[in-house]
PDB file of C-alpha atoms and ligand atoms in Angstrom:
ATOM      1  CA  ASN T   1      57.850  43.908 -38.459  1.00  0.00           C
ATOM      2  CA  VAL T   2      54.813  43.448 -40.649  1.00  0.00           C
ATOM      3  CA  PRO T   3      52.751  40.254 -40.142  1.00  0.00           C
ATOM      4  CA  TYR T   4      53.535  38.179 -43.208  1.00  0.00           C
ATOM      5  CA  GLN T   5      49.927  38.207 -44.414  1.00  0.00           C
ATOM      6  CA  GLY T   6      50.062  42.004 -44.311  1.00  0.00           C
ATOM      7  CA  LEU T   7      48.164  44.758 -42.532  1.00  0.00           C
ATOM      8  CA  PRO T   8      44.950  45.496 -44.488  1.00  0.00           C
ATOM      9  CA  GLY T   9      44.115  49.182 -44.731  1.00  0.00           C
ATOM     10  CA  THR T  10      47.746  50.320 -44.326  1.00  0.00           C
ATOM     11  CA  LYS T  11      50.663  50.749 -46.731  1.00  0.00           C
ATOM     12  CA  TYR T  12      51.683  47.269 -45.568  1.00  0.00           C
ATOM     13  CA  GLU T  13      48.572  45.648 -47.003  1.00  0.00           C
ATOM     14  CA  ARG T  14      49.479  42.541 -48.987  1.00  0.00           C
ATOM     15  CA  THR T  15      47.814  40.576 -51.740  1.00  0.00           C
ATOM     16  CA  PHE T  16      48.419  37.270 -53.444  1.00  0.00           C
ATOM     17  CA  MET T  17      48.837  37.260 -57.194  1.00  0.00           C
ATOM     18  CA  MET T  18      49.698  34.428 -59.507  1.00  0.00           C
ATOM     19  CA  VAL T  19      50.787  34.333 -63.123  1.00  0.00           C
ATOM     20  CA  LYS T  20      48.776  31.403 -64.476  1.00  0.00           C
ATOM     21  CA  PRO T  21      50.316  28.702 -66.731  1.00  0.00           C
ATOM     22  CA  ASP T  22      49.376  30.571 -69.932  1.00  0.00           C
ATOM     23  CA  GLY T  23      51.049  33.739 -68.651  1.00  0.00           C
ATOM     24  CA  VAL T  24      54.214  31.848 -67.756  1.00  0.00           C
ATOM     25  CA  GLN T  25      54.349  30.056 -71.131  1.00  0.00           C
ATOM     26  CA  ARG T  26      53.727  33.336 -72.966  1.00  0.00           C
ATOM     27  CA  GLN T  27      56.561  34.960 -71.002  1.00  0.00           C
ATOM     28  CA  LEU T  28      54.340  37.656 -69.534  1.00  0.00           C
ATOM     29  CA  THR T  29      55.688  37.367 -65.982  1.00  0.00           C
ATOM     30  CA  GLY T  30      58.088  40.299 -66.355  1.00  0.00           C
ATOM     31  CA  GLU T  31      55.408  42.505 -67.931  1.00  0.00           C
ATOM     32  CA  ILE T  32      53.021  41.775 -65.050  1.00  0.00           C
ATOM     33  CA  ILE T  33      55.620  42.386 -62.349  1.00  0.00           C
ATOM     34  CA  LYS T  34      56.670  45.583 -64.111  1.00  0.00           C
ATOM     35  CA  ARG T  35      53.135  46.972 -64.039  1.00  0.00           C
ATOM     36  CA  MET T  36      52.769  46.333 -60.306  1.00  0.00           C
ATOM     37  CA  GLU T  37      56.230  47.664 -59.466  1.00  0.00           C
ATOM     38  CA  THR T  38      55.944  50.830 -61.546  1.00  0.00           C
ATOM     39  CA  LYS T  39      52.617  51.593 -59.856  1.00  0.00           C
ATOM     40  CA  GLY T  40      54.504  51.677 -56.567  1.00  0.00           C
ATOM     41  CA  TYR T  41      53.701  48.251 -55.155  1.00  0.00           C
ATOM     42  CA  VAL T  42      56.495  46.195 -53.639  1.00  0.00           C
ATOM     43  CA  LEU T  43      57.183  42.595 -54.562  1.00  0.00           C
ATOM     44  CA  VAL T  44      57.764  40.837 -51.231  1.00  0.00           C
ATOM     45  CA  GLY T  45      57.251  37.189 -52.241  1.00  0.00           C
ATOM     46  CA  LEU T  46      58.015  35.328 -55.471  1.00  0.00           C
ATOM     47  CA  LYS T  47      58.323  31.697 -56.478  1.00  0.00           C
ATOM     48  CA  MET T  48      57.703  29.398 -59.409  1.00  0.00           C
ATOM     49  CA  VAL T  49      55.566  26.436 -58.381  1.00  0.00           C
ATOM     50  CA  THR T  50      53.940  23.510 -60.158  1.00  0.00           C
ATOM     51  CA  PRO T  51      50.869  23.163 -57.944  1.00  0.00           C
ATOM     52  CA  ASP T  52      49.223  19.777 -57.469  1.00  0.00           C
ATOM     53  CA  GLU T  53      45.453  19.247 -57.656  1.00  0.00           C
ATOM     54  CA  LYS T  54      45.127  19.473 -53.893  1.00  0.00           C
ATOM     55  CA  LEU T  55      46.675  22.945 -53.710  1.00  0.00           C
ATOM     56  CA  VAL T  56      44.662  24.247 -56.671  1.00  0.00           C
ATOM     57  CA  SER T  57      41.420  22.796 -55.234  1.00  0.00           C
ATOM     58  CA  GLN T  58      42.072  24.529 -51.924  1.00  0.00           C
ATOM     59  CA  HIS T  59      42.864  27.766 -53.724  1.00  0.00           C
ATOM     60  CA  TYR T  60      39.624  27.669 -55.732  1.00  0.00           C
ATOM     61  CA  ASP T  61      37.530  26.074 -52.970  1.00  0.00           C
ATOM     62  CA  ASP T  62      34.824  28.786 -53.278  1.00  0.00           C
ATOM     63  CA  LEU T  63      34.162  27.766 -56.907  1.00  0.00           C
ATOM     64  CA  LYS T  64      33.555  24.059 -56.202  1.00  0.00           C
ATOM     65  CA  ALA T  65      29.928  24.184 -57.350  1.00  0.00           C
ATOM     66  CA  ARG T  66      30.663  25.950 -60.647  1.00  0.00           C
ATOM     67  CA  PRO T  67      30.509  24.019 -63.947  1.00  0.00           C
ATOM     68  CA  PHE T  68      34.020  25.105 -64.992  1.00  0.00           C
ATOM     69  CA  TYR T  69      35.625  24.095 -61.669  1.00  0.00           C
ATOM     70  CA  LYS T  70      36.913  20.674 -62.760  1.00  0.00           C
ATOM     71  CA  GLY T  71      38.471  22.021 -65.934  1.00  0.00           C
ATOM     72  CA  LEU T  72      39.946  24.950 -64.031  1.00  0.00           C
ATOM     73  CA  VAL T  73      41.604  22.712 -61.434  1.00  0.00           C
ATOM     74  CA  LYS T  74      42.909  20.375 -64.117  1.00  0.00           C
ATOM     75  CA  TYR T  75      44.274  23.259 -66.177  1.00  0.00           C
ATOM     76  CA  MET T  76      45.992  24.950 -63.251  1.00  0.00           C
ATOM     77  CA  SER T  77      47.557  21.727 -61.977  1.00  0.00           C
ATOM     78  CA  SER T  78      48.648  20.077 -65.220  1.00  0.00           C
ATOM     79  CA  SER T  79      49.861  22.840 -67.525  1.00  0.00           C
ATOM     80  CA  GLY T  80      53.238  23.572 -66.013  1.00  0.00           C
ATOM     81  CA  PRO T  81      54.396  26.094 -63.468  1.00  0.00           C
ATOM     82  CA  VAL T  82      52.750  29.212 -62.169  1.00  0.00           C
ATOM     83  CA  VAL T  83      54.482  32.199 -60.627  1.00  0.00           C
ATOM     84  CA  ALA T  84      53.165  32.908 -57.135  1.00  0.00           C
ATOM     85  CA  MET T  85      53.675  36.431 -55.813  1.00  0.00           C
ATOM     86  CA  VAL T  86      52.953  38.640 -52.844  1.00  0.00           C
ATOM     87  CA  PHE T  87      52.699  42.390 -53.447  1.00  0.00           C
ATOM     88  CA  GLN T  88      52.565  45.065 -50.777  1.00  0.00           C
ATOM     89  CA  GLY T  89      51.191  48.587 -50.686  1.00  0.00           C
ATOM     90  CA  LYS T  90      48.262  50.829 -49.864  1.00  0.00           C
ATOM     91  CA  GLY T  91      45.072  49.483 -51.435  1.00  0.00           C
ATOM     92  CA  VAL T  92      46.974  46.688 -53.184  1.00  0.00           C
ATOM     93  CA  VAL T  93      44.165  44.115 -52.849  1.00  0.00           C
ATOM     94  CA  ASP T  94      41.390  46.159 -54.456  1.00  0.00           C
ATOM     95  CA  TYR T  95      43.537  48.237 -56.778  1.00  0.00           C
ATOM     96  CA  GLY T  96      45.425  45.115 -57.813  1.00  0.00           C
ATOM     97  CA  ARG T  97      42.073  43.780 -59.024  1.00  0.00           C
ATOM     98  CA  VAL T  98      41.458  47.019 -60.912  1.00  0.00           C
ATOM     99  CA  MET T  99      44.845  46.616 -62.598  1.00  0.00           C
ATOM    100  CA  ILE T 100      43.986  43.006 -63.484  1.00  0.00           C
ATOM    101  CA  GLY T 101      40.565  43.784 -65.005  1.00  0.00           C
ATOM    102  CA  VAL T 102      37.416  41.672 -64.756  1.00  0.00           C
ATOM    103  CA  THR T 103      37.222  37.886 -65.097  1.00  0.00           C
ATOM    104  CA  ASP T 104      36.470  37.933 -68.833  1.00  0.00           C
ATOM    105  CA  PRO T 105      39.372  39.530 -70.728  1.00  0.00           C
ATOM    106  CA  LEU T 106      36.989  40.669 -73.475  1.00  0.00           C
ATOM    107  CA  LYS T 107      35.058  42.693 -70.880  1.00  0.00           C
ATOM    108  CA  SER T 108      38.232  44.090 -69.321  1.00  0.00           C
ATOM    109  CA  ALA T 109      39.193  47.647 -70.167  1.00  0.00           C
ATOM    110  CA  PRO T 110      42.293  48.363 -72.211  1.00  0.00           C
ATOM    111  CA  GLY T 111      45.058  49.290 -69.808  1.00  0.00           C
ATOM    112  CA  THR T 112      44.270  46.365 -67.536  1.00  0.00           C
ATOM    113  CA  ILE T 113      46.407  43.234 -67.516  1.00  0.00           C
ATOM    114  CA  ARG T 114      43.663  40.966 -68.838  1.00  0.00           C
ATOM    115  CA  GLY T 115      42.382  43.667 -71.205  1.00  0.00           C
ATOM    116  CA  ASP T 116      45.808  44.138 -72.739  1.00  0.00           C
ATOM    117  CA  LEU T 117      47.241  40.635 -72.589  1.00  0.00           C
ATOM    118  CA  SER T 118      44.480  38.010 -72.856  1.00  0.00           C
ATOM    119  CA  VAL T 119      41.355  37.000 -74.769  1.00  0.00           C
ATOM    120  CA  ASP T 120      39.772  33.893 -73.218  1.00  0.00           C
ATOM    121  CA  VAL T 121      38.284  33.559 -69.713  1.00  0.00           C
ATOM    122  CA  GLY T 122      39.932  30.166 -69.230  1.00  0.00           C
ATOM    123  CA  ARG T 123      43.325  31.634 -70.201  1.00  0.00           C
ATOM    124  CA  ASN T 124      43.135  34.982 -68.444  1.00  0.00           C
ATOM    125  CA  THR T 125      46.793  35.062 -67.435  1.00  0.00           C
ATOM    126  CA  ILE T 126      46.653  36.177 -63.828  1.00  0.00           C
ATOM    127  CA  HIS T 127      44.982  35.630 -60.486  1.00  0.00           C
ATOM    128  CA  GLY T 128      44.570  38.266 -57.792  1.00  0.00           C
ATOM    129  CA  SER T 129      42.936  37.924 -54.369  1.00  0.00           C
ATOM    130  CA  ASP T 130      39.363  39.192 -54.213  1.00  0.00           C
ATOM    131  CA  GLY T 131      39.340  40.962 -50.822  1.00  0.00           C
ATOM    132  CA  THR T 132      41.660  41.384 -47.862  1.00  0.00           C
ATOM    133  CA  SER T 133      40.447  38.279 -46.065  1.00  0.00           C
ATOM    134  CA  PRO T 134      40.981  35.959 -49.081  1.00  0.00           C
ATOM    135  CA  ALA T 135      44.343  37.681 -49.601  1.00  0.00           C
ATOM    136  CA  GLN T 136      45.467  36.660 -46.131  1.00  0.00           C
ATOM    137  CA  ASP T 137      44.214  33.093 -46.637  1.00  0.00           C
ATOM    138  CA  GLU T 138      45.876  32.767 -50.045  1.00  0.00           C
ATOM    139  CA  ILE T 139      49.217  34.149 -48.860  1.00  0.00           C
ATOM    140  CA  ALA T 140      49.136  31.549 -46.080  1.00  0.00           C
ATOM    141  CA  LEU T 141      48.153  28.803 -48.521  1.00  0.00           C
ATOM    142  CA  TRP T 142      50.956  29.474 -51.013  1.00  0.00           C
ATOM    143  CA  PHE T 143      53.754  30.911 -48.873  1.00  0.00           C
ATOM    144  CA  LYS T 144      55.497  30.047 -45.627  1.00  0.00           C
ATOM    145  CA  PRO T 145      56.163  33.033 -43.362  1.00  0.00           C
ATOM    146  CA  GLU T 146      59.905  32.869 -44.071  1.00  0.00           C
ATOM    147  CA  GLU T 147      59.232  33.042 -47.827  1.00  0.00           C
ATOM    148  CA  VAL T 148      57.752  36.536 -47.590  1.00  0.00           C
ATOM    149  CA  ALA T 149      60.269  39.339 -47.173  1.00  0.00           C
ATOM    150  CA  ASP T 150      60.068  42.346 -44.908  1.00  0.00           C
ATOM    151  CA  ILE T 151      61.196  44.985 -47.390  1.00  0.00           C
ATOM    152  CA  LYS T 152      61.390  48.675 -46.595  1.00  0.00           C
ATOM    153  CA  ASN T 153      60.975  50.204 -50.019  1.00  0.00           C
ATOM    154  CA  CYS T 154      63.618  52.922 -50.481  1.00  0.00           C
ATOM    155  CA  ALA T 155      61.139  54.953 -52.584  1.00  0.00           C
ATOM    156  CA  SER T 156      58.426  54.817 -49.915  1.00  0.00           C
ATOM    157  CA  ALA T 157      58.852  58.472 -48.908  1.00  0.00           C
ATOM    158  CA  TRP T 158      58.252  59.461 -52.560  1.00  0.00           C
ATOM    159  CA  ILE T 159      55.210  57.229 -53.036  1.00  0.00           C
ATOM    160  CA  TYR T 160      53.471  58.020 -49.743  1.00  0.00           C
ATOM    161  CA  GLU T 161      52.914  61.462 -48.275  1.00  0.00           C
ATOM    162  CA  LYS T 162      52.916  59.910 -44.782  1.00  0.00           C
TER     163      LYS T 162
HETATM  164  P1  IDP I   1      38.569  35.981 -60.967  1.00  0.00           P
HETATM  165  O1  IDP I   1      39.833  35.241 -61.348  1.00  0.00           O
HETATM  166  O2  IDP I   1      38.349  37.186 -61.829  1.00  0.00           O
HETATM  167  O3  IDP I   1      38.512  36.299 -59.490  1.00  0.00           O
HETATM  168  P2  IDP I   1      36.625  33.856 -60.429  1.00  0.00           P
HETATM  169  O4  IDP I   1      35.164  34.004 -60.593  1.00  0.00           O
HETATM  170  O5  IDP I   1      37.192  33.814 -59.048  1.00  0.00           O
HETATM  171  O6  IDP I   1      37.321  35.032 -61.298  1.00  0.00           O
HETATM  172  O7  IDP I   1      37.060  32.549 -61.214  1.00  0.00           O
HETATM  173  C1  IDP I   1      38.360  32.021 -61.084  1.00  0.00           C
HETATM  174  C2  IDP I   1      38.879  31.652 -62.441  1.00  0.00           C
HETATM  175  O8  IDP I   1      38.059  30.632 -62.997  1.00  0.00           O
HETATM  176  C3  IDP I   1      38.854  32.780 -63.471  1.00  0.00           C
HETATM  177  O9  IDP I   1      39.982  33.634 -63.392  1.00  0.00           O
HETATM  178  C4  IDP I   1      38.828  32.014 -64.777  1.00  0.00           C
HETATM  179  O10 IDP I   1      40.123  31.584 -65.165  1.00  0.00           O
HETATM  180  C5  IDP I   1      38.000  30.790 -64.406  1.00  0.00           C
HETATM  181  N1  IDP I   1      36.612  31.014 -64.800  1.00  0.00           N
HETATM  182  C6  IDP I   1      35.701  31.825 -64.212  1.00  0.00           C
HETATM  183  N2  IDP I   1      34.530  31.809 -64.843  1.00  0.00           N
HETATM  184  C7  IDP I   1      34.686  30.961 -65.880  1.00  0.00           C
HETATM  185  C8  IDP I   1      33.822  30.510 -66.930  1.00  0.00           C
HETATM  186  O11 IDP I   1      32.659  30.920 -67.023  1.00  0.00           O
HETATM  187  N3  IDP I   1      34.360  29.615 -67.804  1.00  0.00           N
HETATM  188  C9  IDP I   1      35.645  29.165 -67.714  1.00  0.00           C
HETATM  189  N4  IDP I   1      36.485  29.559 -66.761  1.00  0.00           N
HETATM  190  C10 IDP I   1      36.020  30.456 -65.853  1.00  0.00           C
HETATM  191 MG1   MG I   2      38.347  35.005 -57.817  1.00  0.00          MG
END
């Protein structure tokens, strides 16, 4: 069995991703999941949550000193639900960030989630963990162990050579 926070550096690496309130309201959840799944990554955790300020503050703890922090926490905790997800696969943390694009959607390349689906930095549709250590922390913050599935992807032998 895979530890529920994943095994960084293996095909059982896991990352935390979250469709932000704007993405949920704009009904982009399916589009985002589709991109990750068709790449070959496995959805192993999924829930809709309306996070309170405490949870959002913990999630964005590293940004406490930034001028946009207050607005960010307020937005994320008072604009309706988010969709919290755990994806699994080789390189999913770093390549997940490549698929998302950079923080500013207008600087994100076409083909990325933010590049294709959003315009404004404060409404950039999706969160993805920035490194394997934050990924493990964020999975633990948003999910209980029993909420993350141990899925053996039936296509694994066709996605991975070994
Ligand atoms: P990331 O989501 O690309 O990892 P971070 O620097 O971790 O970017 O910032 C977290 C979130 O805070 C961003 O996704 C964005 O929604 C918001 N944010 C970052 N920088 C700004 C800014 O300059 N103005 C407004 N919101 C920002
Ligand atoms: Mg970040």
